[in-house]
PDB file of C-alpha atoms in Angstrom:
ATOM      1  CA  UNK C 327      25.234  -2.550 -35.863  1.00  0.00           C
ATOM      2  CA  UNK C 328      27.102  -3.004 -32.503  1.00  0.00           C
ATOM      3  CA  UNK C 329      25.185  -4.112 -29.599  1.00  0.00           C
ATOM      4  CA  UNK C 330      26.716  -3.011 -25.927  1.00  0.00           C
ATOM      5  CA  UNK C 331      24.738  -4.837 -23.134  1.00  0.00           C
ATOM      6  CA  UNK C 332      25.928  -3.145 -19.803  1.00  0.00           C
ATOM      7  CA  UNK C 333      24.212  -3.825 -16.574  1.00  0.00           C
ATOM      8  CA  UNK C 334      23.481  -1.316 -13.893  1.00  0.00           C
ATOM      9  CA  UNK C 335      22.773  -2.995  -9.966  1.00  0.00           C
ATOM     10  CA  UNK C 336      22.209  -0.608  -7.467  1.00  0.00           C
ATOM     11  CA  UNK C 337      22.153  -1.218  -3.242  1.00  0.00           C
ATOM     12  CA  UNK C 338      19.743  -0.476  -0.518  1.00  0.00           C
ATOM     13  CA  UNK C 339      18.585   3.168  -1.405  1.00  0.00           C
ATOM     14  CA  UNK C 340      21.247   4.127  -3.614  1.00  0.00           C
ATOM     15  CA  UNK C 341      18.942   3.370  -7.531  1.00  0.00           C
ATOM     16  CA  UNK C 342      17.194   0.900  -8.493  1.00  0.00           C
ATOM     17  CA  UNK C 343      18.120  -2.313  -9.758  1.00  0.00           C
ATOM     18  CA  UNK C 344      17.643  -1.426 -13.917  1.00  0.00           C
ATOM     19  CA  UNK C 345      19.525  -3.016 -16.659  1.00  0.00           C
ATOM     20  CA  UNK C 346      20.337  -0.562 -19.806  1.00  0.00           C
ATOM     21  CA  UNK C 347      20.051  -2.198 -22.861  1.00  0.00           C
ATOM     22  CA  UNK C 348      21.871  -0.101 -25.811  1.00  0.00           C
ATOM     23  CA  UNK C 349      22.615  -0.279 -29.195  1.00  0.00           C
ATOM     24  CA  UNK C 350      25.062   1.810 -30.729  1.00  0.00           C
ATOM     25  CA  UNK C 351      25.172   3.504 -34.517  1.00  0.00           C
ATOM     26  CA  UNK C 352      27.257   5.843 -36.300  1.00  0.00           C
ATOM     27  CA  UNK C 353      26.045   7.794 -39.675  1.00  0.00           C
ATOM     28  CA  UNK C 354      28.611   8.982 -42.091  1.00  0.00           C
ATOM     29  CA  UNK C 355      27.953  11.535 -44.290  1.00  0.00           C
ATOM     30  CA  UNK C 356      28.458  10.294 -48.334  1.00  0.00           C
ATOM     31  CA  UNK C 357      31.848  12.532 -48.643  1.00  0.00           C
ATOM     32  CA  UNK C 358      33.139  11.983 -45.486  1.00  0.00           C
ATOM     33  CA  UNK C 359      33.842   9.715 -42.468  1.00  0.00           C
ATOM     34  CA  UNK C 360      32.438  12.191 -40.065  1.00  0.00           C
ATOM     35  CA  UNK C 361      29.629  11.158 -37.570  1.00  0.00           C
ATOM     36  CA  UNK C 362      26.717  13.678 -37.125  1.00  0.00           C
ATOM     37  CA  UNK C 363      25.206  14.255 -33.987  1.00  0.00           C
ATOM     38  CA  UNK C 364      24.955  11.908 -31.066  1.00  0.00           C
ATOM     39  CA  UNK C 365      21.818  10.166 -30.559  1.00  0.00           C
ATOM     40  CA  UNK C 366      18.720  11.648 -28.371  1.00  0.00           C
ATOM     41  CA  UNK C 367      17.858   8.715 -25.947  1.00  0.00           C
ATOM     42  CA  UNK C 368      14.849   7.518 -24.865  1.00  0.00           C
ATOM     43  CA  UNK C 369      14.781   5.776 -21.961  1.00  0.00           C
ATOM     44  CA  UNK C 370      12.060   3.570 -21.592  1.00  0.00           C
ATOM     45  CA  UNK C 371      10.889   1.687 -18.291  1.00  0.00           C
ATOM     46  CA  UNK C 372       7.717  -0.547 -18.882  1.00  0.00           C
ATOM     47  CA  UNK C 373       5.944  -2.845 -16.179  1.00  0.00           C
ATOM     48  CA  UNK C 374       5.808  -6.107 -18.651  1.00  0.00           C
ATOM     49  CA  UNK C 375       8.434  -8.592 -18.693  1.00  0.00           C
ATOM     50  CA  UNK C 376       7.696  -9.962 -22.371  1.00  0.00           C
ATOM     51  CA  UNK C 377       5.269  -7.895 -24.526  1.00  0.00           C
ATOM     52  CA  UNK C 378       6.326  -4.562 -24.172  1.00  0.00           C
ATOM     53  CA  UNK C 379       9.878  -5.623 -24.355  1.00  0.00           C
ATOM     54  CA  UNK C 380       9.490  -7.226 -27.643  1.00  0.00           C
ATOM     55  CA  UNK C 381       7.654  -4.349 -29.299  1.00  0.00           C
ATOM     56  CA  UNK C 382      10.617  -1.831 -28.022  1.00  0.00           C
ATOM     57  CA  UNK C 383      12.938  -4.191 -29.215  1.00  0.00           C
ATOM     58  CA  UNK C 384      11.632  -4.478 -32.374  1.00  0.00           C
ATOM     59  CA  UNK C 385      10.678  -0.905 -33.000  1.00  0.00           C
ATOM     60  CA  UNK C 386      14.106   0.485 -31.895  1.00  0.00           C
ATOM     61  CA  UNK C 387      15.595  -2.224 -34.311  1.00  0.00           C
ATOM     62  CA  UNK C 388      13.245  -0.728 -36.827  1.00  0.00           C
ATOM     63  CA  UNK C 389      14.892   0.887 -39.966  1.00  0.00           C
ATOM     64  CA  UNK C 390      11.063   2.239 -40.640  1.00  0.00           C
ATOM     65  CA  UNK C 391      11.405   5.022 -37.987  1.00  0.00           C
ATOM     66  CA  UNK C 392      15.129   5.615 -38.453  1.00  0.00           C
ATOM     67  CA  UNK C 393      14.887   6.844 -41.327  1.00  0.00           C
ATOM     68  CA  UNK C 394      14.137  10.604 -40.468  1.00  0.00           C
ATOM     69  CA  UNK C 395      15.527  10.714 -36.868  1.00  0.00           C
ATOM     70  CA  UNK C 396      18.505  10.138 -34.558  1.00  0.00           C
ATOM     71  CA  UNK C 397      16.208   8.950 -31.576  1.00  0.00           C
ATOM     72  CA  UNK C 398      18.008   6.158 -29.677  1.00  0.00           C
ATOM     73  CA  UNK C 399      15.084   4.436 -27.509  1.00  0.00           C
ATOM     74  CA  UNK C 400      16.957   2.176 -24.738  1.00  0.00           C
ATOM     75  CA  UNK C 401      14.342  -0.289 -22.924  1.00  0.00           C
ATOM     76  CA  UNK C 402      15.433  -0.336 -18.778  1.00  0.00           C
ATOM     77  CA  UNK C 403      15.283  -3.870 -18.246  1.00  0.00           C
ATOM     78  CA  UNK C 404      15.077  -4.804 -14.355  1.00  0.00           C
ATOM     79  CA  UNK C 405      17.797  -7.009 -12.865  1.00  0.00           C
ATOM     80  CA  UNK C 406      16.873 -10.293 -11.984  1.00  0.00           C
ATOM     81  CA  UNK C 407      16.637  -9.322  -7.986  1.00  0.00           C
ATOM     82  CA  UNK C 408      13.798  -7.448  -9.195  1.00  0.00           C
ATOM     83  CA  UNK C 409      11.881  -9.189 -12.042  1.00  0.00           C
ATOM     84  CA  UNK C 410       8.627  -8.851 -10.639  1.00  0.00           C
ATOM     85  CA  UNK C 411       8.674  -5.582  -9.501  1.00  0.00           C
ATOM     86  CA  UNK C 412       6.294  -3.903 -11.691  1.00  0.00           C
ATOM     87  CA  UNK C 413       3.763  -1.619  -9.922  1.00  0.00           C
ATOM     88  CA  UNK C 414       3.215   1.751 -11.749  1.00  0.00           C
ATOM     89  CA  UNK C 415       4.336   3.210  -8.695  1.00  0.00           C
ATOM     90  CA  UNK C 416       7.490   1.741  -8.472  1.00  0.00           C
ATOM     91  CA  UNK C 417       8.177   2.210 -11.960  1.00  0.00           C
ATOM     92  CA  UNK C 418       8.087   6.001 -11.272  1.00  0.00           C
ATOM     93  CA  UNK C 419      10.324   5.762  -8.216  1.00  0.00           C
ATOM     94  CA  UNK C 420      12.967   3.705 -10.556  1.00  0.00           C
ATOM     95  CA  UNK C 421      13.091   5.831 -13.004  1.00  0.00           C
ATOM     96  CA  UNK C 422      13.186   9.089 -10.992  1.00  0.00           C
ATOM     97  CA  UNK C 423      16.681   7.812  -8.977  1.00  0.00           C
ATOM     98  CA  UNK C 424      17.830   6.571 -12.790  1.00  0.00           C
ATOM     99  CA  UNK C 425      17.312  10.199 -14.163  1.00  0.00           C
ATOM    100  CA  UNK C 426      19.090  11.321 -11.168  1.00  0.00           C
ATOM    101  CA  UNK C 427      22.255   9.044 -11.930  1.00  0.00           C
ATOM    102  CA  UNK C 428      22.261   9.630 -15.273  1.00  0.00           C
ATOM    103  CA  UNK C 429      22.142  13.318 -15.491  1.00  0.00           C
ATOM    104  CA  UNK C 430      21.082  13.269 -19.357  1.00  0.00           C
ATOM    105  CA  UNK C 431      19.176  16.902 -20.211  1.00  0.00           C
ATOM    106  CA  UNK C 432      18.347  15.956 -23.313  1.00  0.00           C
ATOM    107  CA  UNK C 433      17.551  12.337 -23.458  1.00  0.00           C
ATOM    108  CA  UNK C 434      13.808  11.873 -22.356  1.00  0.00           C
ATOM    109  CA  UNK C 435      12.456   9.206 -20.229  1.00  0.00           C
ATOM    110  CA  UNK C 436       9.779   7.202 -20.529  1.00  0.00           C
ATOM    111  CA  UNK C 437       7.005   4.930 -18.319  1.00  0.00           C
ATOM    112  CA  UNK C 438       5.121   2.664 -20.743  1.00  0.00           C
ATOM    113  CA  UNK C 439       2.581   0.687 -18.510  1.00  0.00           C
ATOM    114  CA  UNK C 440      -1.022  -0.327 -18.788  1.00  0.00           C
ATOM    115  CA  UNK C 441      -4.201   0.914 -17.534  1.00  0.00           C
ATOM    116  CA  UNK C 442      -5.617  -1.796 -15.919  1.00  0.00           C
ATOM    117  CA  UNK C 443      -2.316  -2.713 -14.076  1.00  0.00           C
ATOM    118  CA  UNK C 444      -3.859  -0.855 -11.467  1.00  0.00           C
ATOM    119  CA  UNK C 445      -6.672  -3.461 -11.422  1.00  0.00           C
ATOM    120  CA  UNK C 446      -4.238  -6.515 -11.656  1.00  0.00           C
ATOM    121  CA  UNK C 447      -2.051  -5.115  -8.602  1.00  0.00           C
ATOM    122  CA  UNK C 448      -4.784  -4.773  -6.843  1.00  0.00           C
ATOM    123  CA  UNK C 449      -4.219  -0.650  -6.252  1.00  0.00           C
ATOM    124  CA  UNK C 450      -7.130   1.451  -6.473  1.00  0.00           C
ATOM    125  CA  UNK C 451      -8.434   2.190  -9.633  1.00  0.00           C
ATOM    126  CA  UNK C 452      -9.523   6.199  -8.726  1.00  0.00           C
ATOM    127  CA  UNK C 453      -5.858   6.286  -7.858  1.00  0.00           C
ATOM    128  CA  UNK C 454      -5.068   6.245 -12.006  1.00  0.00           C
ATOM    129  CA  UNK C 455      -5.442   9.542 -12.521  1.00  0.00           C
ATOM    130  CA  UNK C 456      -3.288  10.947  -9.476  1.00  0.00           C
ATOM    131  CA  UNK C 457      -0.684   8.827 -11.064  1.00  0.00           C
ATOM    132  CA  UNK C 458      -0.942  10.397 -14.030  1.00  0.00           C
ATOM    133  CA  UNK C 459      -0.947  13.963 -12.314  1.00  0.00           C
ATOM    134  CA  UNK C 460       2.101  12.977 -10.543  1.00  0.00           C
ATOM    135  CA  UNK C 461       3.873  11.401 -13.303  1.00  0.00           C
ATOM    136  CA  UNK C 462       3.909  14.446 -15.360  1.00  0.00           C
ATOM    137  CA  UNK C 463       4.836  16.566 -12.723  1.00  0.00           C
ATOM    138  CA  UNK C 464       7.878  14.614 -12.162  1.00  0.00           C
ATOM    139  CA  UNK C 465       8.194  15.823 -15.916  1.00  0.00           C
ATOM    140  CA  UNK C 466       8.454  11.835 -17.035  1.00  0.00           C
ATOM    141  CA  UNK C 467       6.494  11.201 -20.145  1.00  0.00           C
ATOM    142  CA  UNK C 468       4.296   8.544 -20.627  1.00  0.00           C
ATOM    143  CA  UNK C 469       3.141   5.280 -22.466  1.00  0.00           C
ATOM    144  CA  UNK C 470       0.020   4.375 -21.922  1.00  0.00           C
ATOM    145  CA  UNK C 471      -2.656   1.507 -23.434  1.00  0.00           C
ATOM    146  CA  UNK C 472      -6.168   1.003 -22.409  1.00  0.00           C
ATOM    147  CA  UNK C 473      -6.664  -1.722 -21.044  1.00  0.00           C
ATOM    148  CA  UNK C 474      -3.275  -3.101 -21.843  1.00  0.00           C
ATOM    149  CA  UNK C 475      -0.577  -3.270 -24.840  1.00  0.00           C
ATOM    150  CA  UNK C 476      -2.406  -5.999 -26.598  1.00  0.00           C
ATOM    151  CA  UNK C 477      -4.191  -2.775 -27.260  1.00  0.00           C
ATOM    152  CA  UNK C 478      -2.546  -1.280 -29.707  1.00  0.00           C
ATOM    153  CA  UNK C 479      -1.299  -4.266 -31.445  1.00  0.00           C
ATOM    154  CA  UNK C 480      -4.618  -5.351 -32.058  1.00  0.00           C
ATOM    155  CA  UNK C 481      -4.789  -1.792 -34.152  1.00  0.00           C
ATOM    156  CA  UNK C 482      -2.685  -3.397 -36.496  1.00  0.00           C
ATOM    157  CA  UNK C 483      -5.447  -4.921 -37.745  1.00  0.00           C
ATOM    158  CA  UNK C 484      -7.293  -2.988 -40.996  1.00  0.00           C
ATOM    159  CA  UNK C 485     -10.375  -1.724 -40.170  1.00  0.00           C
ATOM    160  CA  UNK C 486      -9.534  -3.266 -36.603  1.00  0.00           C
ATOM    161  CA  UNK C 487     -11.812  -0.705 -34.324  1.00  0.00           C
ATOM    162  CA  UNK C 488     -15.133  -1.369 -36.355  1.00  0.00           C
ATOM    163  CA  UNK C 489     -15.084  -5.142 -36.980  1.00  0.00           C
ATOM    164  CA  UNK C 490     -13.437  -5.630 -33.531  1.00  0.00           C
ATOM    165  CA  UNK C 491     -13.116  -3.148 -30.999  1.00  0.00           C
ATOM    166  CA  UNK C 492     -16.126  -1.482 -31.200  1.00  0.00           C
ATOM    167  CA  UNK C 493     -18.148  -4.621 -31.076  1.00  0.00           C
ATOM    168  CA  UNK C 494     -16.158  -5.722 -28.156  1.00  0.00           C
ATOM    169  CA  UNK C 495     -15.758  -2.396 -26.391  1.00  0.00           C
ATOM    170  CA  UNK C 496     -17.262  -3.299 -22.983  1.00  0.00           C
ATOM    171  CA  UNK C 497     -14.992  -6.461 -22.599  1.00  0.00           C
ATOM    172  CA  UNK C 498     -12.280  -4.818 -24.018  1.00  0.00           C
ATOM    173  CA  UNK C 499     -12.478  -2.640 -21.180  1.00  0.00           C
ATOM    174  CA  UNK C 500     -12.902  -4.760 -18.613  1.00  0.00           C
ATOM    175  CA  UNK C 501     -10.198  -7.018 -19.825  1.00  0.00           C
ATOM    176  CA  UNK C 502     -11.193  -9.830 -17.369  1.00  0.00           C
ATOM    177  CA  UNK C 503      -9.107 -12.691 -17.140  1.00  0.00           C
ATOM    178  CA  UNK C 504     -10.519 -15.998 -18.982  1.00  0.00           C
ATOM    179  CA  UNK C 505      -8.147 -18.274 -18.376  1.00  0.00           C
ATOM    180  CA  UNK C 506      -4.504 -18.683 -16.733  1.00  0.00           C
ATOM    181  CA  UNK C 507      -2.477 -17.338 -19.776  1.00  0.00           C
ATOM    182  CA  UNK C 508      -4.963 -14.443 -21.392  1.00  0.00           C
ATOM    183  CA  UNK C 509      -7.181 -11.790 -20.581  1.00  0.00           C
ATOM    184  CA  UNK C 510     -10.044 -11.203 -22.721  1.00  0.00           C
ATOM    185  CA  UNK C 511      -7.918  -8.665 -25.141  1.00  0.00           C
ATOM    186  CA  UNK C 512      -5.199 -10.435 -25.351  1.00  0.00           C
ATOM    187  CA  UNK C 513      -6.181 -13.508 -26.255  1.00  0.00           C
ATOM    188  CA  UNK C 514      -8.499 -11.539 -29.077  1.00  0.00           C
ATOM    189  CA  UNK C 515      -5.593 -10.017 -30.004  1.00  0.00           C
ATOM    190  CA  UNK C 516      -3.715 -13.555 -30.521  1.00  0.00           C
ATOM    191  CA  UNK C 517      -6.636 -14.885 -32.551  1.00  0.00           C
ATOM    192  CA  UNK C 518      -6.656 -11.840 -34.395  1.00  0.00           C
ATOM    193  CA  UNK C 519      -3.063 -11.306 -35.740  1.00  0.00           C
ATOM    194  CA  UNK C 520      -1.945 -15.374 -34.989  1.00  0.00           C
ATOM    195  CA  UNK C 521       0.310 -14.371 -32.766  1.00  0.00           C
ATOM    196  CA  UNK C 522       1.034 -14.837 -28.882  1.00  0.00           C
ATOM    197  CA  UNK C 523       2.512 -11.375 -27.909  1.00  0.00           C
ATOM    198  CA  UNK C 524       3.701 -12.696 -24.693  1.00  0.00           C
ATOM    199  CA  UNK C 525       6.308 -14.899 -26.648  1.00  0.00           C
ATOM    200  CA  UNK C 526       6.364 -13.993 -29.866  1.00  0.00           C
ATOM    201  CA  UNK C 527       5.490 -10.175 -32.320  1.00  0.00           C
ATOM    202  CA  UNK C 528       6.565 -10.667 -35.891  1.00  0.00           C
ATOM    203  CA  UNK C 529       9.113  -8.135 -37.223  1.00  0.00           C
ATOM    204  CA  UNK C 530       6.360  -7.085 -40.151  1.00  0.00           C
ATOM    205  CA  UNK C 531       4.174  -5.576 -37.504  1.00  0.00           C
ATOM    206  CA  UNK C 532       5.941  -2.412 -36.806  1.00  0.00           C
ATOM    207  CA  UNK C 533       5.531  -1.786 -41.243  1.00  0.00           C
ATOM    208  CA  UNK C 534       1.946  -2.007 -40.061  1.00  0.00           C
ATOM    209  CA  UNK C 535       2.433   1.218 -37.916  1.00  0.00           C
ATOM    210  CA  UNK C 536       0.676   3.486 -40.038  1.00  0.00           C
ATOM    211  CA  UNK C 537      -2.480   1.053 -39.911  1.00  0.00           C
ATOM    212  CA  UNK C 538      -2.529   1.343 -36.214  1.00  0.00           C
ATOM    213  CA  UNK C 539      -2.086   5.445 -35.742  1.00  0.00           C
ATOM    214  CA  UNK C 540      -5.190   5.412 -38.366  1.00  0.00           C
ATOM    215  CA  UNK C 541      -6.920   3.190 -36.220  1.00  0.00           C
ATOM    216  CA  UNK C 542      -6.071   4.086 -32.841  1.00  0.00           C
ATOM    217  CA  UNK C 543      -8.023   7.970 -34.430  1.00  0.00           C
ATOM    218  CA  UNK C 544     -11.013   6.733 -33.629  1.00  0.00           C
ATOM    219  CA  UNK C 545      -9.940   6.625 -29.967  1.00  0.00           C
ATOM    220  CA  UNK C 546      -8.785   9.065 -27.106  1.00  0.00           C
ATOM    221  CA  UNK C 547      -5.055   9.499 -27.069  1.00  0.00           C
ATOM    222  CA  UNK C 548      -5.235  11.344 -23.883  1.00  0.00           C
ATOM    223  CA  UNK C 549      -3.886   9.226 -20.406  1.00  0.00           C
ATOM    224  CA  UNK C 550      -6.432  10.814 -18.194  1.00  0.00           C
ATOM    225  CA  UNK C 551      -9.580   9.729 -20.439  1.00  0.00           C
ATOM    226  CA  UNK C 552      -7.980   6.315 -20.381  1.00  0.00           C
ATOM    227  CA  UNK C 553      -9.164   5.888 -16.518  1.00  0.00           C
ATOM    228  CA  UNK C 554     -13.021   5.719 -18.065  1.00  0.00           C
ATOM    229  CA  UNK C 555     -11.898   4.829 -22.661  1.00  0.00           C
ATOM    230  CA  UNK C 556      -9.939   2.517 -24.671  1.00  0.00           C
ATOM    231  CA  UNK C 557      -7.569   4.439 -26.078  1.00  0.00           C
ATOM    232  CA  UNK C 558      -3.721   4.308 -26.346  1.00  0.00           C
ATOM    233  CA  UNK C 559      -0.980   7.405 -27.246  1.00  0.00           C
ATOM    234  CA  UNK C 560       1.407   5.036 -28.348  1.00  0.00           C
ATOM    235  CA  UNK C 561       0.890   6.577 -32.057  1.00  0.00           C
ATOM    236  CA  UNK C 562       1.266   9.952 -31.251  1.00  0.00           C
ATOM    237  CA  UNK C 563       4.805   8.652 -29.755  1.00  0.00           C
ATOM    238  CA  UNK C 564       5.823   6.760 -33.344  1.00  0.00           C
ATOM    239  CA  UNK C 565       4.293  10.432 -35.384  1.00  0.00           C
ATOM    240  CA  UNK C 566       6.881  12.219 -32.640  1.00  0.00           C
ATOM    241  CA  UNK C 567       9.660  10.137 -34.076  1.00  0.00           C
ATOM    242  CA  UNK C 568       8.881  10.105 -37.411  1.00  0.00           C
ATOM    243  CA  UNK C 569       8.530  14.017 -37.255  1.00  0.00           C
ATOM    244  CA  UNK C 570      11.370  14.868 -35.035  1.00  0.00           C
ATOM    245  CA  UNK C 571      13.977  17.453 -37.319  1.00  0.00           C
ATOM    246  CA  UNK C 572      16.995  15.173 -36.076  1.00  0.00           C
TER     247      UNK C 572
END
């Protein structure tokens, strides 16, 4: 594998300050040393700084979902001049002007971001689902976890949505904060799995995919039901890849 880092900075209104992060394969057929078609990328932009990136690293590292596609997924990391910058609203206007530059019909791209981020940035929570209207209007596809990414790694877990989210489905919602590091998912999800996804997802997780699309059934998959439900699409993205013909 060859890893190209290249960083994008934009000025004033020109684009948005977004980092590409890309790694680079080439297939060869078994009789020849011809490479087969390019990659389709997927260009992801999500509003964590730690989390989310470590899941996209490791699933776009994974071989378990290369196997039957040539989807290249490419996080958008922001430049440091713009670390914190992580309203869902923003995150559309990035990745609108990075489209733009890009110019890329076939590659898709991608806003992975939480439900209740509306809640932490203090944005009106009856204003989720005219983001969501928007967002797919902009024809931008999207990520979405409810209440948060912890989310769906806590589906993970066998039998994970009767012995713990069900039980816990109020509070799960609500995700309050209980102390300066963890909300109340995420630090269930840390005690569940022994991990701390903020610094740390082991690589065996993403084997545990299929676990976590089973689970996640028993929940809505649909964005706009997210504004009132747990629920996360995240496997209905992994089933895309593992079913697209490339």
């Amino acid at each position: 594998m060859v890893e190209f880092h290249f960083s994008i900075r934009w000025r004033g209104n020109k684009m948005p300050p977004i980092r590409e992060r890309v790694s680079l394969y080439k297939r060869y057929s078994s009789d020849k040393t011809e490479s087969v078609d390019p990659f389709v990328k997927h260009f992801i932009i999500t509003e964590g700084e730690n989390t989310e990136m470590i899941y996209l690293e490791l699933l776009r590292n994974s071989a378990f979902f290369r196997i039957r596609s040539n989807i290249m997924i490419i996080p958008l990391e922001k430049t440091d001049e713009d670390t914190h910058t992580s309203a869902p609203n923003r995150l559309l206007e990035f990745i609108k002007k990075f489209r733009a530059e890009k110019q890329d019909l076939d590659a898709k791209y991608i806003i992975m971001f939480d439900r209740d981020s509306f809640k932490n940035q203090n944005i009106l929570f009856k204003e989720y689902a005219e983001y969501i209207k928007n967002v797919k209007e902009s024809g931008i596809e999207l990520l979405v976890s409810s209440p948060c990414i912890e989310l769906w790694l806590l589906l993970h877990k066998e039998n994970s949505y009767v012995d713990l989210i069900r039980p816990n489905y109020t509070n799960i919602f609500n995700n309050n904060k209980i102390s300066n590091t963890h909300t109340y998912t995420s630090r269930l999800c840390s005690d569940e799995m022994g991990f701390n996804p903020k610094n740390n997802i082991p690589e065996s997780l993403i084997s545990k995919s299929s676990i976590a699309i089973i689970e996640c059934e028993n929940l809505t998959k649909i964005p706009e039901e997210m504004e009132h439900h747990i629920g996360s699409n995240m496997g209905e993205y992994l089933k895309s890849i593992q079913n697209d013909p490339r």
